[in-house]
């Protein structure tokens, strides 16, 4: 494993940051009356992903780090759910968010792998 001196060295954190930008762009197209509803919820969940990766990386134990990665993974599930709701409500097409859904899957796999390495004996 490569030496990681900061959360900024982690590819999964970088992809999480990309996800935030993508989600902000997608949610900017939601109706204005969703500003305090779905738009706010999906943006908070997106920001939570790299934030929890960063916070976990700064923790003193591997177990604590793994717990924050689990929270980040939960936020990915929230984002997916919010995107599917937005599709059902007609705020966005599935074709418009296919890249974001793929990015969610990629980040989720990376988090699962990193978490497994942290918790391995």
PDB file of C-alpha atoms in Angstrom:
ATOM      1  CA  UNK A   1       0.000   0.000   0.000  1.00  0.00           C
ATOM      2  CA  UNK A   2       1.278   3.472  -0.859  1.00  0.00           C
ATOM      3  CA  UNK A   3       2.110   5.864   1.946  1.00  0.00           C
ATOM      4  CA  UNK A   4      -0.758   8.211   2.719  1.00  0.00           C
ATOM      5  CA  UNK A   5       0.169  11.369   4.561  1.00  0.00           C
ATOM      6  CA  UNK A   6      -3.186  13.105   4.124  1.00  0.00           C
ATOM      7  CA  UNK A   7      -6.735  12.335   3.084  1.00  0.00           C
ATOM      8  CA  UNK A   8      -5.938  14.364  -0.024  1.00  0.00           C
ATOM      9  CA  UNK A   9      -3.621  11.541  -1.107  1.00  0.00           C
ATOM     10  CA  UNK A  10      -6.553   9.111  -1.313  1.00  0.00           C
ATOM     11  CA  UNK A  11      -8.120   8.497  -4.727  1.00  0.00           C
ATOM     12  CA  UNK A  12     -11.438   7.734  -3.019  1.00  0.00           C
ATOM     13  CA  UNK A  13     -11.420  11.175  -1.366  1.00  0.00           C
ATOM     14  CA  UNK A  14     -10.663  12.843  -4.719  1.00  0.00           C
ATOM     15  CA  UNK A  15     -13.521  10.970  -6.374  1.00  0.00           C
ATOM     16  CA  UNK A  16     -15.761  11.992  -3.487  1.00  0.00           C
ATOM     17  CA  UNK A  17     -14.882  15.607  -4.183  1.00  0.00           C
ATOM     18  CA  UNK A  18     -15.719  15.091  -7.863  1.00  0.00           C
ATOM     19  CA  UNK A  19     -19.044  13.600  -6.796  1.00  0.00           C
ATOM     20  CA  UNK A  20     -19.864  16.724  -4.774  1.00  0.00           C
ATOM     21  CA  UNK A  21     -19.336  18.923  -7.827  1.00  0.00           C
ATOM     22  CA  UNK A  22     -21.433  16.599 -10.001  1.00  0.00           C
ATOM     23  CA  UNK A  23     -24.278  16.494  -7.479  1.00  0.00           C
ATOM     24  CA  UNK A  24     -24.302  20.274  -7.086  1.00  0.00           C
ATOM     25  CA  UNK A  25     -24.556  20.610 -10.873  1.00  0.00           C
ATOM     26  CA  UNK A  26     -27.332  18.031 -11.186  1.00  0.00           C
ATOM     27  CA  UNK A  27     -29.322  19.413  -8.269  1.00  0.00           C
ATOM     28  CA  UNK A  28     -29.074  22.953  -9.650  1.00  0.00           C
ATOM     29  CA  UNK A  29     -31.583  21.802 -12.279  1.00  0.00           C
ATOM     30  CA  UNK A  30     -34.172  20.736  -9.666  1.00  0.00           C
ATOM     31  CA  UNK A  31     -37.222  22.985  -9.256  1.00  0.00           C
ATOM     32  CA  UNK A  32     -36.636  26.020  -7.048  1.00  0.00           C
ATOM     33  CA  UNK A  33     -39.323  24.880  -4.606  1.00  0.00           C
ATOM     34  CA  UNK A  34     -37.057  21.897  -3.805  1.00  0.00           C
ATOM     35  CA  UNK A  35     -34.287  24.195  -2.554  1.00  0.00           C
ATOM     36  CA  UNK A  36     -35.023  23.307   1.079  1.00  0.00           C
ATOM     37  CA  UNK A  37     -36.114  19.753   0.295  1.00  0.00           C
ATOM     38  CA  UNK A  38     -34.494  17.299  -2.059  1.00  0.00           C
ATOM     39  CA  UNK A  39     -31.807  19.723  -3.252  1.00  0.00           C
ATOM     40  CA  UNK A  40     -30.607  20.389   0.281  1.00  0.00           C
ATOM     41  CA  UNK A  41     -30.734  16.706   1.250  1.00  0.00           C
ATOM     42  CA  UNK A  42     -28.767  15.421  -1.734  1.00  0.00           C
ATOM     43  CA  UNK A  43     -26.131  18.142  -1.397  1.00  0.00           C
ATOM     44  CA  UNK A  44     -25.638  17.445   2.316  1.00  0.00           C
ATOM     45  CA  UNK A  45     -25.255  13.728   1.622  1.00  0.00           C
ATOM     46  CA  UNK A  46     -22.733  14.427  -1.165  1.00  0.00           C
ATOM     47  CA  UNK A  47     -20.619  16.707   1.015  1.00  0.00           C
ATOM     48  CA  UNK A  48     -20.717  14.062   3.735  1.00  0.00           C
ATOM     49  CA  UNK A  49     -18.822  11.540   1.594  1.00  0.00           C
ATOM     50  CA  UNK A  50     -15.401  13.251   1.293  1.00  0.00           C
ATOM     51  CA  UNK A  51     -15.861  14.931   4.685  1.00  0.00           C
ATOM     52  CA  UNK A  52     -16.235  11.591   6.461  1.00  0.00           C
ATOM     53  CA  UNK A  53     -13.322  10.093   4.524  1.00  0.00           C
ATOM     54  CA  UNK A  54     -11.174  13.041   5.629  1.00  0.00           C
ATOM     55  CA  UNK A  55     -12.336  12.892   9.235  1.00  0.00           C
ATOM     56  CA  UNK A  56     -11.822   9.151   9.412  1.00  0.00           C
ATOM     57  CA  UNK A  57      -8.318   9.486   8.016  1.00  0.00           C
ATOM     58  CA  UNK A  58      -7.474  11.884  10.826  1.00  0.00           C
ATOM     59  CA  UNK A  59      -8.622   9.504  13.570  1.00  0.00           C
ATOM     60  CA  UNK A  60      -6.099   7.736  15.753  1.00  0.00           C
ATOM     61  CA  UNK A  61      -7.411   4.181  15.394  1.00  0.00           C
ATOM     62  CA  UNK A  62      -8.170   2.006  12.400  1.00  0.00           C
ATOM     63  CA  UNK A  63     -11.511   1.074  13.942  1.00  0.00           C
ATOM     64  CA  UNK A  64     -12.530   4.748  14.166  1.00  0.00           C
ATOM     65  CA  UNK A  65     -11.365   5.323  10.602  1.00  0.00           C
ATOM     66  CA  UNK A  66     -13.422   2.343   9.413  1.00  0.00           C
ATOM     67  CA  UNK A  67     -16.500   3.702  11.196  1.00  0.00           C
ATOM     68  CA  UNK A  68     -16.254   7.008   9.320  1.00  0.00           C
ATOM     69  CA  UNK A  69     -15.862   5.128   6.039  1.00  0.00           C
ATOM     70  CA  UNK A  70     -19.082   3.266   6.869  1.00  0.00           C
ATOM     71  CA  UNK A  71     -20.841   6.605   7.339  1.00  0.00           C
ATOM     72  CA  UNK A  72     -19.497   7.796   3.977  1.00  0.00           C
ATOM     73  CA  UNK A  73     -20.799   4.593   2.379  1.00  0.00           C
ATOM     74  CA  UNK A  74     -24.214   5.244   3.935  1.00  0.00           C
ATOM     75  CA  UNK A  75     -24.214   8.715   2.420  1.00  0.00           C
ATOM     76  CA  UNK A  76     -23.634   7.154  -0.995  1.00  0.00           C
ATOM     77  CA  UNK A  77     -26.783   5.067  -0.518  1.00  0.00           C
ATOM     78  CA  UNK A  78     -28.669   8.252   0.382  1.00  0.00           C
ATOM     79  CA  UNK A  79     -27.441  10.009  -2.753  1.00  0.00           C
ATOM     80  CA  UNK A  80     -28.488   7.079  -4.912  1.00  0.00           C
ATOM     81  CA  UNK A  81     -31.934   7.115  -3.315  1.00  0.00           C
ATOM     82  CA  UNK A  82     -32.285  10.869  -3.813  1.00  0.00           C
ATOM     83  CA  UNK A  83     -31.271  10.566  -7.470  1.00  0.00           C
ATOM     84  CA  UNK A  84     -33.831   7.809  -8.014  1.00  0.00           C
ATOM     85  CA  UNK A  85     -36.494   9.978  -6.359  1.00  0.00           C
ATOM     86  CA  UNK A  86     -35.514  12.885  -8.624  1.00  0.00           C
ATOM     87  CA  UNK A  87     -35.880  10.601 -11.645  1.00  0.00           C
ATOM     88  CA  UNK A  88     -39.317   9.426 -10.496  1.00  0.00           C
ATOM     89  CA  UNK A  89     -40.431  13.010  -9.933  1.00  0.00           C
ATOM     90  CA  UNK A  90     -39.223  13.992 -13.398  1.00  0.00           C
ATOM     91  CA  UNK A  91     -36.619  16.458 -12.120  1.00  0.00           C
ATOM     92  CA  UNK A  92     -33.860  14.690 -14.028  1.00  0.00           C
ATOM     93  CA  UNK A  93     -33.592  11.866 -16.545  1.00  0.00           C
ATOM     94  CA  UNK A  94     -31.810   8.612 -15.845  1.00  0.00           C
ATOM     95  CA  UNK A  95     -29.588   9.332 -18.834  1.00  0.00           C
ATOM     96  CA  UNK A  96     -28.515  12.611 -17.214  1.00  0.00           C
ATOM     97  CA  UNK A  97     -27.335  10.903 -14.008  1.00  0.00           C
ATOM     98  CA  UNK A  98     -25.873   7.668 -15.391  1.00  0.00           C
ATOM     99  CA  UNK A  99     -22.323   8.944 -14.785  1.00  0.00           C
ATOM    100  CA  UNK A 100     -23.140   9.954 -11.219  1.00  0.00           C
ATOM    101  CA  UNK A 101     -24.725   6.566 -10.494  1.00  0.00           C
ATOM    102  CA  UNK A 102     -21.613   4.847 -11.872  1.00  0.00           C
ATOM    103  CA  UNK A 103     -19.387   7.078  -9.732  1.00  0.00           C
ATOM    104  CA  UNK A 104     -21.428   6.141  -6.652  1.00  0.00           C
ATOM    105  CA  UNK A 105     -20.788   2.466  -7.374  1.00  0.00           C
ATOM    106  CA  UNK A 106     -17.081   3.036  -7.922  1.00  0.00           C
ATOM    107  CA  UNK A 107     -16.653   5.016  -4.701  1.00  0.00           C
ATOM    108  CA  UNK A 108     -18.697   2.458  -2.758  1.00  0.00           C
ATOM    109  CA  UNK A 109     -16.403  -0.367  -3.923  1.00  0.00           C
ATOM    110  CA  UNK A 110     -13.335   1.652  -3.008  1.00  0.00           C
ATOM    111  CA  UNK A 111     -14.693   2.405   0.460  1.00  0.00           C
ATOM    112  CA  UNK A 112     -15.557  -1.254   1.011  1.00  0.00           C
ATOM    113  CA  UNK A 113     -12.034  -2.280   0.005  1.00  0.00           C
ATOM    114  CA  UNK A 114     -10.327   0.362   2.152  1.00  0.00           C
ATOM    115  CA  UNK A 115     -12.524  -0.513   5.118  1.00  0.00           C
ATOM    116  CA  UNK A 116     -11.727  -4.220   4.756  1.00  0.00           C
ATOM    117  CA  UNK A 117      -7.990  -3.453   4.741  1.00  0.00           C
ATOM    118  CA  UNK A 118      -8.341  -1.320   7.844  1.00  0.00           C
ATOM    119  CA  UNK A 119     -10.200  -4.023   9.733  1.00  0.00           C
ATOM    120  CA  UNK A 120      -8.050  -6.946   8.564  1.00  0.00           C
ATOM    121  CA  UNK A 121      -6.016  -8.564  11.347  1.00  0.00           C
TER     122      UNK A 121
END
